[in-house]
Coordinates of C-alpha atoms in Angstrom, one line a residue:
M1 CA 27.2 31.2 -0.5
E2 CA 27.7 34.5 -2.3
D3 CA 24.5 36.5 -2.9
Q4 CA 23.7 36.3 -6.6
G5 CA 20.7 37.6 -8.6
I6 CA 19.2 36.0 -11.7
Q7 CA 18.9 38.1 -14.8
D8 CA 18.4 36.2 -18.0
L9 CA 20.0 33.3 -16.2
V10 CA 23.3 35.2 -16.0
P11 CA 24.6 35.6 -12.4
F12 CA 26.0 38.9 -11.2
K13 CA 28.2 39.3 -8.1
G14 CA 27.3 41.4 -5.1
P15 CA 28.4 41.9 -1.5
I16 CA 28.2 38.8 0.7
P17 CA 25.5 39.4 3.3
I18 CA 25.7 38.1 6.8
T19 CA 21.9 37.5 6.9
G20 CA 19.6 36.8 4.0
H21 CA 17.3 34.3 2.3
A22 CA 17.8 30.7 1.6
I23 CA 17.4 28.8 -1.7
E24 CA 17.4 25.1 -2.5
A25 CA 19.9 23.5 -4.8
K26 CA 19.7 20.1 -6.5
V27 CA 22.3 17.9 -8.2
D28 CA 22.3 14.7 -10.1
T29 CA 24.8 12.7 -8.0
R30 CA 25.4 10.3 -10.9
K31 CA 27.0 13.2 -12.8
K32 CA 28.6 15.2 -10.1
R33 CA 30.2 14.3 -6.7
L34 CA 29.7 17.1 -4.2
D35 CA 30.9 15.2 -1.1
L36 CA 34.5 15.6 -2.3
Q37 CA 34.2 19.4 -3.0
V38 CA 31.7 20.9 -0.5
F39 CA 31.7 20.7 3.2
L40 CA 29.1 21.8 5.8
Y41 CA 29.4 25.2 7.4
R42 CA 31.9 26.5 4.9
C43 CA 31.3 29.5 2.5
Y44 CA 31.6 29.2 -1.3
R45 CA 31.2 31.4 -4.3
V46 CA 29.1 29.3 -6.7
T47 CA 29.2 29.9 -10.5
G48 CA 28.1 28.0 -13.5
Y49 CA 24.7 26.9 -12.3
A50 CA 21.3 26.9 -13.9
V51 CA 17.8 27.7 -12.5
D52 CA 14.6 25.7 -12.4
P53 CA 11.2 26.3 -10.8
P54 CA 10.9 25.2 -7.2
L55 CA 10.5 21.5 -6.4
G56 CA 6.9 20.4 -6.3
F57 CA 7.5 18.0 -3.4
C58 CA 9.6 17.9 -0.2
Q59 CA 10.4 21.6 -0.7
V60 CA 12.7 22.7 2.1
V61 CA 12.6 26.5 1.8
D62 CA 9.9 28.8 0.4
A63 CA 11.8 30.2 -2.6
P64 CA 10.6 31.0 -6.1
A65 CA 13.4 29.0 -7.8
T66 CA 15.8 26.1 -7.4
I67 CA 19.5 26.2 -8.3
V68 CA 20.6 23.3 -10.6
I69 CA 24.1 22.1 -10.1
G70 CA 25.7 20.6 -13.1
D71 CA 29.1 19.7 -14.7
R72 CA 30.0 23.4 -15.2
T73 CA 29.2 24.4 -11.6
V74 CA 32.2 25.6 -9.7
F75 CA 32.4 25.9 -5.9
Q76 CA 35.2 28.4 -4.9
P77 CA 35.9 28.6 -1.2
V78 CA 35.5 32.1 0.3
D79 CA 37.0 33.1 3.7
V80 CA 34.2 34.9 5.4
S81 CA 33.5 35.0 9.1
G82 CA 30.2 35.8 10.8
I83 CA 27.9 34.0 8.5
P84 CA 25.5 31.8 10.6
K85 CA 25.9 28.1 10.3
Q86 CA 22.2 27.3 10.7
Y87 CA 19.2 28.4 8.7
F88 CA 15.8 28.0 10.2
N89 CA 12.3 29.1 9.0
F90 CA 10.3 28.0 12.0
I91 CA 6.5 27.4 11.7
R92 CA 4.0 27.8 14.5
N93 CA 1.8 24.9 15.6
E94 CA -1.4 26.8 14.6
D95 CA -0.1 27.1 11.0
L96 CA 0.6 23.4 10.5
K97 CA -2.8 22.6 9.2
E98 CA -2.7 25.3 6.5
K99 CA 0.8 24.2 5.5
S100 CA -0.2 20.6 5.3
E101 CA -2.8 21.4 2.7
Q102 CA -0.2 22.9 0.4
I103 CA 2.4 21.0 -1.6
E104 CA 4.5 18.6 0.4
F105 CA 6.6 21.1 2.2
L106 CA 9.3 20.3 4.8
I107 CA 9.2 22.5 7.9
D108 CA 11.5 23.6 10.8
Y109 CA 10.1 23.4 14.3
L110 CA 11.2 25.0 17.5
C111 CA 9.9 23.1 20.5
R112 CA 10.5 21.6 23.9
I113 CA 10.5 17.8 24.4
E114 CA 7.9 16.7 26.9
N115 CA 8.6 13.0 26.6
C116 CA 10.3 10.5 24.3
S117 CA 10.1 6.8 23.8
T118 CA 12.9 4.2 23.5
I119 CA 13.4 2.8 20.0
M120 CA 10.4 0.7 19.1
K121 CA 9.6 -1.6 16.2
R122 CA 6.4 -1.2 14.1
K123 CA 5.9 -3.5 11.1
D124 CA 9.6 -4.1 10.7
N125 CA 10.4 -0.4 10.9
N126 CA 12.5 1.1 13.8
M127 CA 11.2 4.3 15.2
L128 CA 11.5 6.7 18.1
K129 CA 8.6 9.0 19.2
M130 CA 8.9 12.5 20.8
W131 CA 6.0 14.4 22.2
V132 CA 6.8 18.1 22.0
I133 CA 5.2 21.5 22.6
D134 CA 5.7 24.9 21.1
E135 CA 5.2 28.3 22.9
S136 CA 1.4 27.8 22.7
E137 CA 1.8 24.6 24.7
R138 CA 0.1 22.6 22.0
V139 CA 1.3 19.0 21.8
I140 CA 2.4 17.3 18.6
E141 CA 4.1 14.0 18.0
I142 CA 7.4 13.7 16.1
T143 CA 8.5 10.3 14.8
L144 CA 12.1 9.6 13.9
W145 CA 12.6 6.7 11.6
E146 CA 15.3 4.0 11.2
N147 CA 18.9 5.3 11.3
I148 CA 17.8 8.7 12.3
A149 CA 16.2 7.2 15.4
Y150 CA 19.5 5.6 16.4
T151 CA 21.4 8.8 15.6
Y152 CA 19.4 10.9 18.0
A153 CA 18.3 8.3 20.6
N154 CA 21.0 9.5 23.1
V155 CA 20.5 13.2 22.2
V156 CA 16.8 13.9 22.8
A157 CA 15.4 13.9 26.4
P158 CA 12.5 15.5 28.2
W159 CA 12.6 19.2 28.9
K160 CA 15.3 19.9 26.3
V161 CA 14.6 22.7 23.8
V162 CA 15.3 21.6 20.3
A163 CA 15.4 23.1 16.8
V164 CA 14.3 20.4 14.3
S165 CA 14.7 20.9 10.6
S166 CA 13.3 19.3 7.5
L167 CA 10.2 17.6 9.0
K168 CA 7.4 16.2 7.0
I169 CA 3.8 16.9 8.0
T170 CA 1.6 13.8 8.0
K171 CA -1.8 12.9 9.4
F172 CA -2.8 9.9 11.5
Q173 CA -6.4 9.3 12.7
D174 CA -7.3 12.9 11.8
S175 CA -4.4 14.3 13.9
L176 CA -1.4 16.1 12.4
Q177 CA 2.0 14.6 13.2
L178 CA 5.6 15.3 12.1
E179 CA 8.0 12.8 10.7
S180 CA 11.7 12.8 10.0
T181 CA 13.2 12.9 6.5
S182 CA 16.8 12.1 5.4
A183 CA 17.6 15.9 5.6
I184 CA 16.7 16.3 9.3
T185 CA 18.9 17.9 11.9
I186 CA 18.2 18.2 15.6
D187 CA 20.0 20.9 17.5
V188 CA 19.7 20.8 21.3
D189 CA 19.7 23.9 23.5
L190 CA 21.0 25.9 20.6
A191 CA 21.5 29.7 20.8
I192 CA 19.8 30.9 17.6
E193 CA 20.1 34.5 16.7
G194 CA 16.7 36.2 16.8
Y195 CA 15.1 33.4 18.8
T196 CA 16.6 34.0 22.3
D197 CA 13.3 35.1 23.8
N198 CA 11.4 32.2 22.2
I199 CA 13.8 29.7 23.6
K200 CA 13.6 31.3 27.1
R201 CA 9.8 31.2 27.0
L202 CA 9.9 27.5 26.1
K203 CA 12.3 26.7 29.0
D204 CA 10.1 28.7 31.4
I205 CA 6.8 26.7 30.6
P206 CA 5.9 24.7 33.8
K207 CA 6.9 21.1 33.4
K208 CA 4.1 18.5 33.3
D209 CA 4.0 14.9 34.1
T210 CA 5.8 13.2 31.2
I211 CA 3.5 10.2 31.4
S212 CA 0.6 12.2 29.9
F213 CA 2.5 12.5 26.6
G214 CA 2.7 8.8 25.8
F215 CA 2.6 5.7 28.0
Q216 CA 5.6 3.4 27.6
T217 CA 4.8 0.3 29.6
E218 CA 1.8 -1.4 31.3
D219 CA 3.2 -0.4 34.7
D220 CA 3.2 3.3 33.5
I221 CA -0.5 3.0 32.7
R222 CA -1.5 1.3 35.9
S223 CA 0.5 3.7 38.1
N224 CA -1.1 6.8 36.5
I225 CA -4.8 6.0 36.5
T226 CA -7.1 9.0 37.0
T227 CA -10.9 9.4 36.7
L228 CA -13.1 10.4 33.8
A229 CA -14.5 13.2 35.9
N230 CA -11.0 14.6 36.4
V231 CA -10.2 14.4 32.7
L232 CA -13.5 16.1 31.7
S233 CA -13.0 18.9 34.2
K234 CA -9.9 20.2 32.3
D235 CA -9.9 22.8 29.5
P236 CA -10.1 20.8 26.2
A237 CA -7.4 22.9 24.6
S238 CA -5.0 22.1 27.5
V239 CA -5.3 18.4 27.1
H240 CA -5.4 18.0 23.4
N241 CA -3.1 15.1 22.4
H242 CA -2.5 14.3 26.0
R243 CA -2.7 10.6 27.2
F244 CA -4.8 9.5 30.2
A245 CA -5.7 6.2 31.8
C246 CA -9.0 5.6 33.5
I247 CA -11.0 2.6 34.9
A248 CA -14.3 2.7 33.0
A249 CA -16.8 0.5 31.1
I250 CA -18.2 0.7 27.6
K251 CA -21.7 2.0 28.0
E252 CA -22.8 1.9 24.4
I253 CA -21.5 1.0 20.9
H254 CA -23.1 3.3 18.3
G255 CA -24.8 1.1 15.8
Y256 CA -25.8 4.0 13.6
R257 CA -22.1 4.6 13.0
T258 CA -20.2 2.1 10.8
W259 CA -17.9 -0.2 12.9
Y260 CA -15.5 -1.0 10.0
S261 CA -14.2 0.4 6.8
S262 CA -13.0 -1.3 3.6
R263 CA -9.4 -0.4 2.7
C264 CA -6.9 -1.0 -0.1
P265 CA -4.6 -3.9 0.7
G266 CA -1.6 -2.1 -0.8
S267 CA 1.3 -1.9 1.7
Q268 CA 2.0 1.7 0.8
C269 CA -1.7 2.8 0.3
N270 CA -4.3 1.7 2.9
D271 CA -6.8 4.2 1.2
T272 CA -10.5 3.8 1.4
V273 CA -12.0 1.8 -1.5
R274 CA -15.4 2.1 -3.2
Y275 CA -17.3 0.4 -6.0
E276 CA -17.4 1.9 -9.5
D277 CA -19.2 0.1 -12.3
D278 CA -19.6 -3.0 -10.1
R279 CA -15.9 -3.2 -9.6
L280 CA -13.9 -2.5 -6.5
M281 CA -11.7 0.6 -7.0
C282 CA -8.9 2.4 -5.1
K283 CA -8.3 5.9 -6.4
Q284 CA -4.5 5.3 -5.9
C285 CA -4.0 1.7 -7.0
G286 CA -6.9 1.1 -9.5
Y287 CA -9.2 -1.9 -9.6
L288 CA -8.9 -4.5 -6.8
E289 CA -9.9 -8.1 -6.3
K290 CA -10.8 -7.7 -2.6
P291 CA -10.3 -5.1 0.1
T292 CA -8.9 -5.4 3.6
Y293 CA -11.1 -4.5 6.6
R294 CA -10.2 -2.1 9.5
Y295 CA -12.1 -1.4 12.7
C296 CA -13.4 2.1 13.3
V297 CA -15.8 1.7 16.3
N298 CA -17.5 4.6 17.9
A299 CA -18.5 4.1 21.5
T300 CA -19.2 5.7 24.9
L301 CA -17.2 5.1 28.1
C302 CA -18.7 5.7 31.5
S303 CA -17.5 5.8 35.0
D304 CA -19.9 6.8 37.8
K305 CA -21.9 9.7 36.2
S306 CA -19.2 10.7 33.7
T307 CA -19.3 9.7 30.1
L308 CA -16.8 10.2 27.2
P309 CA -17.2 9.5 23.5
V310 CA -14.4 7.4 22.2
V311 CA -13.1 5.8 18.9
F312 CA -11.5 2.3 18.8
F313 CA -9.4 2.1 15.7
D314 CA -8.1 -1.2 14.3
S315 CA -5.3 -2.1 16.7
A316 CA -7.2 -1.0 19.8
M317 CA -10.3 -2.9 19.0
T318 CA -8.4 -6.0 17.9
Q319 CA -6.6 -6.0 21.3
I320 CA -9.8 -5.7 23.4
L321 CA -11.9 -8.1 21.3
G322 CA -9.2 -10.7 20.5
I323 CA -10.5 -11.0 16.9
D324 CA -9.2 -9.0 13.9
C325 CA -11.6 -7.2 11.7
E326 CA -10.9 -9.5 8.7
T327 CA -11.9 -12.5 10.7
L328 CA -15.1 -11.0 12.0
V329 CA -16.2 -9.8 8.5
V330 CA -15.1 -12.6 6.2
R331 CA -15.1 -15.7 8.4
E332 CA -17.8 -14.9 11.0
G333 CA -20.1 -13.3 8.4
Y334 CA -20.7 -9.9 10.1
T335 CA -20.8 -8.0 6.9
D336 CA -23.4 -5.3 7.8
S337 CA -21.2 -2.4 9.0
K338 CA -24.2 -0.8 10.8
V339 CA -25.1 -3.9 12.8
V340 CA -22.8 -4.3 15.8
P341 CA -21.5 -7.9 16.1
K342 CA -22.4 -10.0 19.1
P343 CA -18.7 -10.4 20.2
M344 CA -18.5 -6.6 20.3
L345 CA -21.7 -6.2 22.2
A346 CA -20.4 -8.6 24.8
L347 CA -17.8 -6.0 25.8
I348 CA -20.5 -3.6 27.1
G349 CA -20.5 -3.2 30.8
K350 CA -17.2 -4.8 31.5
E351 CA -14.9 -2.7 33.7
K352 CA -11.4 -2.2 32.2
I353 CA -8.5 0.2 32.2
F354 CA -8.6 2.3 29.1
S355 CA -5.5 4.3 27.9
F356 CA -6.6 7.0 25.5
C357 CA -5.5 10.2 23.8
M358 CA -7.8 13.3 24.0
K359 CA -8.7 15.0 20.7
Q360 CA -9.9 18.5 19.8
N361 CA -13.5 17.5 19.2
D362 CA -14.1 16.5 22.8
D363 CA -13.7 12.8 22.1
A364 CA -10.8 10.4 22.6
H365 CA -8.9 7.7 20.7
I366 CA -8.4 4.5 22.6
Q367 CA -4.7 3.4 22.6
Q368 CA -4.7 0.3 24.8
T369 CA -6.9 -1.7 27.1
L370 CA -5.8 -3.6 30.3
E371 CA -7.7 -5.8 32.7
V372 CA -8.4 -4.5 36.1
K373 CA -6.3 -6.3 38.7
G374 CA -7.5 -7.0 42.2
S375 CA -11.2 -6.3 42.0
A376 CA -12.5 -7.7 38.6
A377 CA -16.0 -6.5 39.3
T378 CA -18.1 -5.3 36.4
V379 CA -20.4 -2.3 36.4
A380 CA -22.9 -4.0 34.1
N381 CA -25.7 -3.7 36.7
K382 CA -25.2 0.1 36.8
L383 CA -25.6 0.6 33.1
P384 CA -28.8 0.7 30.9
L385 CA -27.6 -2.1 28.6
E386 CA -29.6 -3.4 25.7
D387 CA -30.3 -7.1 25.4
L388 CA -27.6 -9.0 23.5
P389 CA -28.6 -10.8 20.3
S390 CA -29.0 -14.5 20.8
T391 CA -27.8 -15.4 17.3
A392 CA -25.3 -14.2 14.7
P393 CA -26.4 -12.2 11.7
A394 CA -28.4 -14.0 9.0
T395 CA -25.6 -13.3 6.4
P396 CA -23.9 -16.6 5.6
V397 CA -20.5 -17.0 7.0
G398 CA -17.8 -16.0 4.6
K399 CA -20.2 -14.2 2.2
I400 CA -19.1 -10.6 1.5
L401 CA -21.7 -8.1 0.5
A402 CA -21.5 -7.4 -3.2
K403 CA -21.9 -3.7 -2.8
H404 CA -21.9 -1.1 -0.1
R405 CA -23.9 2.1 0.0
R406 CA -21.7 5.1 -0.8
S407 CA -21.0 7.6 2.0
E408 CA -23.0 10.8 1.6
D409 CA -20.9 12.8 4.0
D410 CA -17.3 11.9 3.3
L411 CA -16.1 10.8 -0.1
D412 CA -13.0 9.3 1.4
G413 CA -14.8 7.6 4.2
P414 CA -16.5 4.3 4.6
L415 CA -18.5 2.8 1.8
I416 CA -21.8 2.9 3.7
S417 CA -24.0 5.7 4.9
N418 CA -23.0 7.1 8.2
K419 CA -26.3 9.0 8.7
K420 CA -28.3 8.2 11.8
P421 CA -31.6 6.7 10.8

């Protein structure tokens, strides 16, 4: 595209630079068909466009304006050689958090793939996951959705250096992740001008066992069991977002922390809900008739003399308990979120294989639980366990508490106080 300046919205022509800045353009496809006029990697002189402020969402480049293509816009091909066919504005892993707090901004990421999944199905959506590192060796997860997953399934592979464009920053269980958008491109082992040294450094990083970046099968987990002592002996920064599998037992479930949260039932929301003027309210969806309930159980794992604080989120606790949170709260009547239910207490002391992901705050998120094959012994006699309650809570079955106490620490968190008494 020819370099053009904006002066009272009248373009003026200048020399065509080989390097320069990028700017976004938008077009109403109902009014103008670009696919018949414009082709990728070709150069055009563009005239007859207007200018708008930058987009407030899914912005691709950090530019102060957006070109608006309309009926009078003309694309005139220009025969120029030497102009790069790619534009990247790579962001470092350490800057992702700051960027995520700005407007929804699409980013480019230069990284090496450490492991990748096959195409999986989650809630009727097809997806492919990649675990990647940048030069700092920090791990982050990239999810490719639907057709994009199929497009790149045979392209991505462990140890390949890739330049990924137009990724969206998201958050899951307090961890930043990256997700594909319709504008994504993935270039493998690309020679990018100005990034030769960065690519070489990525290739030279020692290869790690791919299994630590996401278990694929039950056999993977069972064949890669380590000890809690070994995991805890490592530098926390070096194992952040890495997966491990250990044989351990739940030593304690923290009753002073809430074991479930109330969520909006909206399929595209799942936000925390609260009571306002005696009515259930979601800040995104408005007033609700009833919430859904999700596990968020804080516990401690132990093995020999090693202990590790962990969190069981909804799918992990449902798997190990065999009861979903909705059933436990609504049908079984365990409505006090600070009184640990008897079925949950019964898990204490039972030896299992726990697959978990290490987090930055020295705790771990449980991903999956398997039974120990061969020796099914429990370590209950080695643990200082509390007596299990002999009866269920006094709250009648099916009765939902009319109100919850509001969280004092986290306005977006559970509806009950999470302060330790």
